[in-house]
Short mmCIF file of C-alpha atoms in Angstrom, two decimals:
data_model
loop_
_atom_site.label_atom_id
_atom_site.label_comp_id
_atom_site.label_asym_id
_atom_site.label_seq_id
_atom_site.Cartn_x
_atom_site.Cartn_y
_atom_site.Cartn_z
CA UNK A 1 71.33 82.00 -59.22
CA UNK A 2 74.94 81.09 -59.43
CA UNK A 3 76.30 77.62 -60.12
CA UNK A 4 76.86 76.76 -56.46
CA UNK A 5 73.29 77.68 -55.52
CA UNK A 6 71.89 75.63 -58.39
CA UNK A 7 73.97 72.60 -57.44
CA UNK A 8 72.78 72.91 -53.82
CA UNK A 9 69.18 73.17 -55.01
CA UNK A 10 69.66 70.11 -57.22
CA UNK A 11 71.02 68.13 -54.26
CA UNK A 12 68.03 69.13 -52.10
CA UNK A 13 65.57 68.19 -54.87
CA UNK A 14 67.23 64.82 -55.38
CA UNK A 15 67.05 64.15 -51.63
CA UNK A 16 63.34 65.04 -51.60
CA UNK A 17 62.74 62.72 -54.56
CA UNK A 18 64.64 59.89 -52.89
CA UNK A 19 62.60 60.31 -49.70
CA UNK A 20 59.39 60.45 -51.68
CA UNK A 21 60.20 57.31 -53.65
CA UNK A 22 61.20 55.34 -50.55
CA UNK A 23 59.40 56.54 -47.44
CA UNK A 24 56.20 57.81 -49.03
CA UNK A 25 55.94 54.87 -51.38
CA UNK A 26 56.19 52.52 -48.40
CA UNK A 27 53.44 54.42 -46.58
CA UNK A 28 51.14 54.05 -49.60
CA UNK A 29 52.00 50.35 -49.87
CA UNK A 30 50.98 49.86 -46.23
CA UNK A 31 47.76 51.83 -46.76
CA UNK A 32 46.91 49.62 -49.74
CA UNK A 33 47.36 46.50 -47.63
CA UNK A 34 45.27 47.92 -44.78
CA UNK A 35 42.52 49.02 -47.17
CA UNK A 36 42.19 45.44 -48.39
CA UNK A 37 42.30 46.38 -52.05
CA UNK A 38 40.73 43.44 -53.81
CA UNK A 39 39.62 43.09 -57.40
CA UNK A 40 36.77 45.57 -57.07
CA UNK A 41 38.23 48.42 -55.04
CA UNK A 42 35.62 50.85 -56.41
CA UNK A 43 33.15 49.62 -53.78
CA UNK A 44 35.66 50.11 -50.95
CA UNK A 45 35.77 53.72 -49.68
CA UNK A 46 39.11 53.20 -47.93
CA UNK A 47 40.60 51.87 -51.13
CA UNK A 48 39.31 54.89 -53.06
CA UNK A 49 41.17 57.18 -50.68
CA UNK A 50 44.32 55.12 -51.05
CA UNK A 51 44.08 55.37 -54.83
CA UNK A 52 43.74 59.15 -54.56
CA UNK A 53 46.89 59.21 -52.39
CA UNK A 54 48.61 56.96 -54.92
CA UNK A 55 47.72 59.28 -57.80
CA UNK A 56 48.85 62.33 -55.82
CA UNK A 57 52.12 60.54 -55.04
CA UNK A 58 52.80 60.02 -58.74
CA UNK A 59 51.99 63.66 -59.51
CA UNK A 60 54.47 64.77 -56.84
CA UNK A 61 57.18 62.46 -58.22
CA UNK A 62 56.67 63.75 -61.76
CA UNK A 63 56.69 67.35 -60.56
CA UNK A 64 59.98 66.84 -58.70
CA UNK A 65 61.55 65.10 -61.68
CA UNK A 66 60.53 67.99 -63.92
CA UNK A 67 61.99 70.52 -61.49
CA UNK A 68 65.24 68.50 -61.30
CA UNK A 69 65.41 68.48 -65.09
CA UNK A 70 64.96 72.26 -65.24
CA UNK A 71 67.69 72.86 -62.65
CA UNK A 72 70.03 70.51 -64.55
CA UNK A 73 69.40 72.51 -67.72
CA UNK A 74 70.29 75.74 -65.91
CA UNK A 75 73.48 74.18 -64.53
CA UNK A 76 74.55 72.95 -67.95
CA UNK A 77 73.85 76.35 -69.45
CA UNK A 78 75.98 78.06 -66.80
CA UNK A 79 78.82 75.56 -67.22
CA UNK A 80 78.76 75.80 -71.00
CA UNK A 81 78.25 79.55 -71.45
CA UNK A 82 79.86 80.66 -68.21
#
């Protein structure tokens, strides 16, 4: 990939991350409220599902951040070594 393509990819990844951290995080927050997550959510099946969504959300965020980091490394390499 050339520098322009990498910069475009980085912009798309950052936009996906922003959407994930705002829109998806808000959806999970609403689900947590609706699932009535009290002190002992292990007995609440709805709350268990919300926690699974919450864990998946964090995995997706970390995966996107890692991909952004890798693209940034490629961009820096191209800028430095031409």
